[in-house]
């Protein structure tokens, strides 16, 4: 049954929708945590340490964090694979381009694929920068996330990479949230306007919330 569902277009769209909502929930929590940086290094570093001890003493040190990471990896892989396979299926269904091309879809819809690629590349860079410190500028300091964030956004390329990725994220969320609602049966003629408004507000809040951190560093509010 699982294989039958996965092989169907509806099944792949459902997997894509559910995995997307899992990642969206994580993004909301992650953004709220990031904004703690405006309360100073003590508050932000304490929050980062707390993430490693969530669930103690029932859960061992970092077990909860690794569990969250595992769920996110599964969600990202499921989302990417289903998106790729749906894209290939769409291309096979119509290998020839339309004679008359009308841009009926929104800009976010037309850039979903490129936005997904940009975000995938950003995730790799972000992990290498602030998790492993491999590409970090200014000398990565283990256990000092506040200083590491300030170092990253003290470089012009760190700001550009992050802000471009967050703009792509906003477009992706704006279309993806509404699309997921349609796939999971939440959409209707009476609820479409409310769902689109919710998607717009959510995308705007996430984009502004994430971009606020590099802007804070650039303006000296966070230093």
PDB file of C-alpha atoms in Angstrom:
ATOM      1  CA  UNK A   1       0.000   0.000   0.000  1.00  0.00           C
ATOM      2  CA  UNK A   2       2.832   2.377   0.895  1.00  0.00           C
ATOM      3  CA  UNK A   3       4.491   1.747  -2.473  1.00  0.00           C
ATOM      4  CA  UNK A   4       1.198   2.288  -4.307  1.00  0.00           C
ATOM      5  CA  UNK A   5       0.624   5.594  -2.528  1.00  0.00           C
ATOM      6  CA  UNK A   6       4.208   6.741  -3.182  1.00  0.00           C
ATOM      7  CA  UNK A   7       4.031   5.868  -6.878  1.00  0.00           C
ATOM      8  CA  UNK A   8       0.903   7.968  -7.366  1.00  0.00           C
ATOM      9  CA  UNK A   9       1.001  11.673  -8.099  1.00  0.00           C
ATOM     10  CA  UNK A  10      -1.400  12.368  -5.234  1.00  0.00           C
ATOM     11  CA  UNK A  11       0.818  10.363  -2.883  1.00  0.00           C
ATOM     12  CA  UNK A  12       3.937  12.316  -3.842  1.00  0.00           C
ATOM     13  CA  UNK A  13       2.104  15.619  -3.457  1.00  0.00           C
ATOM     14  CA  UNK A  14       0.894  14.541  -0.015  1.00  0.00           C
ATOM     15  CA  UNK A  15       4.422  13.594   1.062  1.00  0.00           C
ATOM     16  CA  UNK A  16       5.644  16.935  -0.254  1.00  0.00           C
ATOM     17  CA  UNK A  17       2.917  18.821   1.618  1.00  0.00           C
ATOM     18  CA  UNK A  18       3.382  17.044   4.968  1.00  0.00           C
ATOM     19  CA  UNK A  19       7.192  17.265   4.856  1.00  0.00           C
ATOM     20  CA  UNK A  20       6.911  20.941   3.910  1.00  0.00           C
ATOM     21  CA  UNK A  21       4.674  21.674   6.907  1.00  0.00           C
ATOM     22  CA  UNK A  22       7.122  19.862   9.221  1.00  0.00           C
ATOM     23  CA  UNK A  23       9.938  22.085   7.958  1.00  0.00           C
ATOM     24  CA  UNK A  24       7.716  25.152   8.206  1.00  0.00           C
ATOM     25  CA  UNK A  25       7.010  24.430  11.881  1.00  0.00           C
ATOM     26  CA  UNK A  26      10.749  24.121  12.479  1.00  0.00           C
ATOM     27  CA  UNK A  27      11.396  27.422  10.681  1.00  0.00           C
ATOM     28  CA  UNK A  28       8.919  29.283  12.891  1.00  0.00           C
ATOM     29  CA  UNK A  29      10.546  27.922  16.061  1.00  0.00           C
ATOM     30  CA  UNK A  30      14.038  28.539  14.651  1.00  0.00           C
ATOM     31  CA  UNK A  31      13.211  32.149  13.782  1.00  0.00           C
ATOM     32  CA  UNK A  32      11.869  32.838  17.284  1.00  0.00           C
ATOM     33  CA  UNK A  33      15.052  31.366  18.752  1.00  0.00           C
ATOM     34  CA  UNK A  34      17.234  33.467  16.435  1.00  0.00           C
ATOM     35  CA  UNK A  35      15.562  36.669  17.619  1.00  0.00           C
ATOM     36  CA  UNK A  36      16.905  36.006  21.119  1.00  0.00           C
ATOM     37  CA  UNK A  37      20.187  37.389  19.821  1.00  0.00           C
ATOM     38  CA  UNK A  38      18.756  40.889  20.366  1.00  0.00           C
ATOM     39  CA  UNK A  39      18.717  40.207  24.130  1.00  0.00           C
ATOM     40  CA  UNK A  40      22.498  39.887  24.266  1.00  0.00           C
ATOM     41  CA  UNK A  41      25.155  37.151  24.257  1.00  0.00           C
ATOM     42  CA  UNK A  42      24.175  35.724  27.638  1.00  0.00           C
ATOM     43  CA  UNK A  43      20.563  35.095  26.630  1.00  0.00           C
ATOM     44  CA  UNK A  44      21.447  33.758  23.177  1.00  0.00           C
ATOM     45  CA  UNK A  45      24.244  31.461  24.351  1.00  0.00           C
ATOM     46  CA  UNK A  46      22.038  30.151  27.163  1.00  0.00           C
ATOM     47  CA  UNK A  47      19.312  29.351  24.620  1.00  0.00           C
ATOM     48  CA  UNK A  48      21.831  27.515  22.412  1.00  0.00           C
ATOM     49  CA  UNK A  49      23.007  25.480  25.405  1.00  0.00           C
ATOM     50  CA  UNK A  50      19.405  24.711  26.407  1.00  0.00           C
ATOM     51  CA  UNK A  51      18.785  23.160  22.984  1.00  0.00           C
ATOM     52  CA  UNK A  52      21.381  20.515  23.820  1.00  0.00           C
ATOM     53  CA  UNK A  53      19.794  19.631  27.151  1.00  0.00           C
ATOM     54  CA  UNK A  54      16.099  19.536  26.194  1.00  0.00           C
ATOM     55  CA  UNK A  55      14.373  16.543  27.754  1.00  0.00           C
ATOM     56  CA  UNK A  56      16.949  15.867  30.475  1.00  0.00           C
ATOM     57  CA  UNK A  57      17.165  13.802  32.569  1.00  0.00           C
ATOM     58  CA  UNK A  58      14.829  11.489  30.630  1.00  0.00           C
ATOM     59  CA  UNK A  59      16.760  12.178  27.423  1.00  0.00           C
ATOM     60  CA  UNK A  60      20.546  12.080  27.436  1.00  0.00           C
ATOM     61  CA  UNK A  61      22.567  15.175  26.489  1.00  0.00           C
ATOM     62  CA  UNK A  62      21.828  16.184  22.850  1.00  0.00           C
ATOM     63  CA  UNK A  63      19.506  13.198  22.226  1.00  0.00           C
ATOM     64  CA  UNK A  64      16.494  15.441  21.657  1.00  0.00           C
ATOM     65  CA  UNK A  65      18.532  17.698  19.379  1.00  0.00           C
ATOM     66  CA  UNK A  66      19.681  14.747  17.282  1.00  0.00           C
ATOM     67  CA  UNK A  67      16.122  13.419  17.147  1.00  0.00           C
ATOM     68  CA  UNK A  68      14.961  16.769  15.764  1.00  0.00           C
ATOM     69  CA  UNK A  69      17.817  16.725  13.262  1.00  0.00           C
ATOM     70  CA  UNK A  70      16.869  13.218  12.123  1.00  0.00           C
ATOM     71  CA  UNK A  71      13.234  14.248  11.575  1.00  0.00           C
ATOM     72  CA  UNK A  72      14.378  17.293   9.607  1.00  0.00           C
ATOM     73  CA  UNK A  73      16.711  15.222   7.417  1.00  0.00           C
ATOM     74  CA  UNK A  74      13.864  12.822   6.597  1.00  0.00           C
ATOM     75  CA  UNK A  75      11.553  15.763   5.851  1.00  0.00           C
ATOM     76  CA  UNK A  76      14.106  17.510   3.622  1.00  0.00           C
ATOM     77  CA  UNK A  77      14.935  14.331   1.676  1.00  0.00           C
ATOM     78  CA  UNK A  78      11.259  13.383   1.265  1.00  0.00           C
ATOM     79  CA  UNK A  79      10.403  16.919   0.146  1.00  0.00           C
ATOM     80  CA  UNK A  80      13.274  17.136  -2.344  1.00  0.00           C
ATOM     81  CA  UNK A  81      12.770  13.661  -3.818  1.00  0.00           C
ATOM     82  CA  UNK A  82       9.017  14.066  -4.242  1.00  0.00           C
ATOM     83  CA  UNK A  83       9.494  17.536  -5.780  1.00  0.00           C
ATOM     84  CA  UNK A  84      12.090  16.210  -8.231  1.00  0.00           C
ATOM     85  CA  UNK A  85      10.014  13.201  -9.242  1.00  0.00           C
ATOM     86  CA  UNK A  86       6.879  15.298  -9.697  1.00  0.00           C
ATOM     87  CA  UNK A  87       8.868  17.722 -11.844  1.00  0.00           C
ATOM     88  CA  UNK A  88      10.215  14.891 -14.031  1.00  0.00           C
ATOM     89  CA  UNK A  89       6.719  13.414 -14.314  1.00  0.00           C
ATOM     90  CA  UNK A  90       5.380  16.800 -15.411  1.00  0.00           C
ATOM     91  CA  UNK A  91       8.081  17.141 -18.060  1.00  0.00           C
ATOM     92  CA  UNK A  92       7.429  13.636 -19.399  1.00  0.00           C
ATOM     93  CA  UNK A  93       3.712  14.361 -19.580  1.00  0.00           C
ATOM     94  CA  UNK A  94       4.369  17.320 -21.882  1.00  0.00           C
ATOM     95  CA  UNK A  95       7.858  17.169 -23.434  1.00  0.00           C
ATOM     96  CA  UNK A  96       6.994  19.918 -25.974  1.00  0.00           C
ATOM     97  CA  UNK A  97       6.605  23.501 -24.779  1.00  0.00           C
ATOM     98  CA  UNK A  98       3.327  25.344 -25.154  1.00  0.00           C
ATOM     99  CA  UNK A  99       3.061  27.394 -28.340  1.00  0.00           C
ATOM    100  CA  UNK A 100       1.481  30.307 -26.481  1.00  0.00           C
ATOM    101  CA  UNK A 101       3.039  31.006 -23.096  1.00  0.00           C
ATOM    102  CA  UNK A 102       0.932  32.973 -20.629  1.00  0.00           C
ATOM    103  CA  UNK A 103       2.331  33.951 -17.264  1.00  0.00           C
ATOM    104  CA  UNK A 104      -0.781  33.098 -15.299  1.00  0.00           C
ATOM    105  CA  UNK A 105       1.125  31.791 -12.304  1.00  0.00           C
ATOM    106  CA  UNK A 106       2.604  34.076  -9.659  1.00  0.00           C
ATOM    107  CA  UNK A 107       6.320  34.862  -9.512  1.00  0.00           C
ATOM    108  CA  UNK A 108       6.645  32.583  -6.477  1.00  0.00           C
ATOM    109  CA  UNK A 109       5.061  29.681  -8.376  1.00  0.00           C
ATOM    110  CA  UNK A 110       7.342  30.103 -11.379  1.00  0.00           C
ATOM    111  CA  UNK A 111      10.450  30.186  -9.171  1.00  0.00           C
ATOM    112  CA  UNK A 112       9.611  27.301  -6.819  1.00  0.00           C
ATOM    113  CA  UNK A 113      12.162  24.989  -8.424  1.00  0.00           C
ATOM    114  CA  UNK A 114      14.984  27.513  -8.448  1.00  0.00           C
ATOM    115  CA  UNK A 115      14.038  28.600  -4.960  1.00  0.00           C
ATOM    116  CA  UNK A 116      14.290  25.015  -3.763  1.00  0.00           C
ATOM    117  CA  UNK A 117      17.778  24.667  -5.253  1.00  0.00           C
ATOM    118  CA  UNK A 118      18.906  27.956  -3.692  1.00  0.00           C
ATOM    119  CA  UNK A 119      17.611  26.846  -0.292  1.00  0.00           C
ATOM    120  CA  UNK A 120      19.266  23.421  -0.572  1.00  0.00           C
ATOM    121  CA  UNK A 121      22.635  25.036  -1.321  1.00  0.00           C
ATOM    122  CA  UNK A 122      22.097  27.528   1.502  1.00  0.00           C
ATOM    123  CA  UNK A 123      21.389  24.768   4.037  1.00  0.00           C
ATOM    124  CA  UNK A 124      24.738  23.163   3.207  1.00  0.00           C
ATOM    125  CA  UNK A 125      26.554  26.506   3.521  1.00  0.00           C
ATOM    126  CA  UNK A 126      24.706  27.390   6.737  1.00  0.00           C
ATOM    127  CA  UNK A 127      25.648  24.099   8.401  1.00  0.00           C
ATOM    128  CA  UNK A 128      29.289  24.407   7.319  1.00  0.00           C
ATOM    129  CA  UNK A 129      29.341  27.973   8.614  1.00  0.00           C
ATOM    130  CA  UNK A 130      27.592  27.914  11.997  1.00  0.00           C
ATOM    131  CA  UNK A 131      27.446  24.219  12.941  1.00  0.00           C
ATOM    132  CA  UNK A 132      30.784  22.726  11.908  1.00  0.00           C
ATOM    133  CA  UNK A 133      32.673  26.013  11.392  1.00  0.00           C
ATOM    134  CA  UNK A 134      34.284  24.676   8.208  1.00  0.00           C
ATOM    135  CA  UNK A 135      33.698  27.826   6.137  1.00  0.00           C
ATOM    136  CA  UNK A 136      33.270  30.203   9.064  1.00  0.00           C
ATOM    137  CA  UNK A 137      35.027  33.569   8.940  1.00  0.00           C
ATOM    138  CA  UNK A 138      36.802  35.132  11.900  1.00  0.00           C
ATOM    139  CA  UNK A 139      37.650  31.884  13.661  1.00  0.00           C
ATOM    140  CA  UNK A 140      34.878  29.539  14.774  1.00  0.00           C
ATOM    141  CA  UNK A 141      34.406  29.400  18.558  1.00  0.00           C
ATOM    142  CA  UNK A 142      32.821  26.205  19.839  1.00  0.00           C
ATOM    143  CA  UNK A 143      30.193  26.986  22.464  1.00  0.00           C
ATOM    144  CA  UNK A 144      29.996  30.690  21.560  1.00  0.00           C
ATOM    145  CA  UNK A 145      27.124  30.895  19.029  1.00  0.00           C
ATOM    146  CA  UNK A 146      26.537  34.625  19.622  1.00  0.00           C
ATOM    147  CA  UNK A 147      30.068  35.549  18.533  1.00  0.00           C
ATOM    148  CA  UNK A 148      29.926  33.109  15.615  1.00  0.00           C
ATOM    149  CA  UNK A 149      26.735  34.745  14.304  1.00  0.00           C
ATOM    150  CA  UNK A 150      28.262  38.212  14.647  1.00  0.00           C
ATOM    151  CA  UNK A 151      31.379  37.047  12.780  1.00  0.00           C
ATOM    152  CA  UNK A 152      29.305  35.636   9.923  1.00  0.00           C
ATOM    153  CA  UNK A 153      27.253  38.773   9.427  1.00  0.00           C
ATOM    154  CA  UNK A 154      30.263  41.043   9.754  1.00  0.00           C
ATOM    155  CA  UNK A 155      31.234  40.016   6.216  1.00  0.00           C
ATOM    156  CA  UNK A 156      29.466  41.347   3.120  1.00  0.00           C
ATOM    157  CA  UNK A 157      29.233  37.901   1.509  1.00  0.00           C
ATOM    158  CA  UNK A 158      27.748  36.357   4.652  1.00  0.00           C
ATOM    159  CA  UNK A 159      25.008  38.991   4.587  1.00  0.00           C
ATOM    160  CA  UNK A 160      24.359  38.604   0.841  1.00  0.00           C
ATOM    161  CA  UNK A 161      24.147  34.799   0.947  1.00  0.00           C
ATOM    162  CA  UNK A 162      21.821  34.830   3.939  1.00  0.00           C
ATOM    163  CA  UNK A 163      19.507  37.610   2.756  1.00  0.00           C
ATOM    164  CA  UNK A 164      19.160  36.170  -0.768  1.00  0.00           C
ATOM    165  CA  UNK A 165      18.354  32.759   0.723  1.00  0.00           C
ATOM    166  CA  UNK A 166      15.750  34.256   3.083  1.00  0.00           C
ATOM    167  CA  UNK A 167      14.061  36.098   0.209  1.00  0.00           C
ATOM    168  CA  UNK A 168      13.912  32.784  -1.673  1.00  0.00           C
ATOM    169  CA  UNK A 169      12.512  31.184   1.478  1.00  0.00           C
ATOM    170  CA  UNK A 170       9.753  33.775   1.673  1.00  0.00           C
ATOM    171  CA  UNK A 171       8.657  33.093  -1.900  1.00  0.00           C
ATOM    172  CA  UNK A 172       8.861  29.349  -1.309  1.00  0.00           C
ATOM    173  CA  UNK A 173       6.743  29.511   1.857  1.00  0.00           C
ATOM    174  CA  UNK A 174       4.212  31.864   0.267  1.00  0.00           C
ATOM    175  CA  UNK A 175       3.343  29.429  -2.490  1.00  0.00           C
ATOM    176  CA  UNK A 176       4.142  26.224  -0.604  1.00  0.00           C
ATOM    177  CA  UNK A 177       1.829  26.876   2.341  1.00  0.00           C
ATOM    178  CA  UNK A 178      -1.164  27.515   0.093  1.00  0.00           C
ATOM    179  CA  UNK A 179      -0.280  24.578  -2.156  1.00  0.00           C
ATOM    180  CA  UNK A 180       0.034  22.227   0.843  1.00  0.00           C
ATOM    181  CA  UNK A 181      -3.384  23.341   2.082  1.00  0.00           C
ATOM    182  CA  UNK A 182      -4.897  22.494  -1.297  1.00  0.00           C
ATOM    183  CA  UNK A 183      -3.196  19.088  -1.399  1.00  0.00           C
ATOM    184  CA  UNK A 184      -4.363  18.158   2.105  1.00  0.00           C
ATOM    185  CA  UNK A 185      -7.945  19.198   1.381  1.00  0.00           C
ATOM    186  CA  UNK A 186      -8.035  22.337   3.534  1.00  0.00           C
ATOM    187  CA  UNK A 187      -8.653  24.645   0.600  1.00  0.00           C
ATOM    188  CA  UNK A 188     -12.055  25.612  -0.728  1.00  0.00           C
ATOM    189  CA  UNK A 189     -13.671  28.456  -2.618  1.00  0.00           C
ATOM    190  CA  UNK A 190     -14.642  30.161   0.642  1.00  0.00           C
ATOM    191  CA  UNK A 191     -11.310  29.583   2.410  1.00  0.00           C
ATOM    192  CA  UNK A 192      -8.885  30.303  -0.452  1.00  0.00           C
ATOM    193  CA  UNK A 193      -8.675  34.032   0.257  1.00  0.00           C
ATOM    194  CA  UNK A 194      -7.967  33.421   3.965  1.00  0.00           C
ATOM    195  CA  UNK A 195      -5.354  30.761   3.158  1.00  0.00           C
ATOM    196  CA  UNK A 196      -3.584  33.031   0.677  1.00  0.00           C
ATOM    197  CA  UNK A 197      -3.609  35.872   3.210  1.00  0.00           C
ATOM    198  CA  UNK A 198      -2.191  33.527   5.861  1.00  0.00           C
ATOM    199  CA  UNK A 199       0.513  32.410   3.423  1.00  0.00           C
ATOM    200  CA  UNK A 200       1.430  36.029   2.680  1.00  0.00           C
ATOM    201  CA  UNK A 201       1.609  36.977   6.364  1.00  0.00           C
ATOM    202  CA  UNK A 202       3.587  33.862   7.315  1.00  0.00           C
ATOM    203  CA  UNK A 203       6.075  34.364   4.472  1.00  0.00           C
ATOM    204  CA  UNK A 204       6.514  38.032   5.373  1.00  0.00           C
ATOM    205  CA  UNK A 205       7.029  37.337   9.082  1.00  0.00           C
ATOM    206  CA  UNK A 206       9.555  34.570   8.451  1.00  0.00           C
ATOM    207  CA  UNK A 207      11.515  36.618   5.916  1.00  0.00           C
ATOM    208  CA  UNK A 208      11.566  39.725   8.112  1.00  0.00           C
ATOM    209  CA  UNK A 209      12.359  37.724  11.257  1.00  0.00           C
ATOM    210  CA  UNK A 210      15.332  35.932   9.746  1.00  0.00           C
ATOM    211  CA  UNK A 211      16.703  38.989   7.915  1.00  0.00           C
ATOM    212  CA  UNK A 212      16.466  41.049  11.121  1.00  0.00           C
ATOM    213  CA  UNK A 213      19.536  39.238  12.499  1.00  0.00           C
ATOM    214  CA  UNK A 214      22.065  40.203   9.774  1.00  0.00           C
ATOM    215  CA  UNK A 215      20.531  43.690   9.620  1.00  0.00           C
ATOM    216  CA  UNK A 216      21.002  43.953  13.387  1.00  0.00           C
ATOM    217  CA  UNK A 217      24.684  43.083  13.037  1.00  0.00           C
ATOM    218  CA  UNK A 218      25.187  45.415  10.066  1.00  0.00           C
ATOM    219  CA  UNK A 219      23.621  48.356  11.927  1.00  0.00           C
ATOM    220  CA  UNK A 220      25.481  47.697  15.149  1.00  0.00           C
ATOM    221  CA  UNK A 221      22.388  46.836  17.164  1.00  0.00           C
ATOM    222  CA  UNK A 222      23.938  43.375  17.640  1.00  0.00           C
ATOM    223  CA  UNK A 223      27.672  43.534  18.224  1.00  0.00           C
TER     224      UNK A 223
END
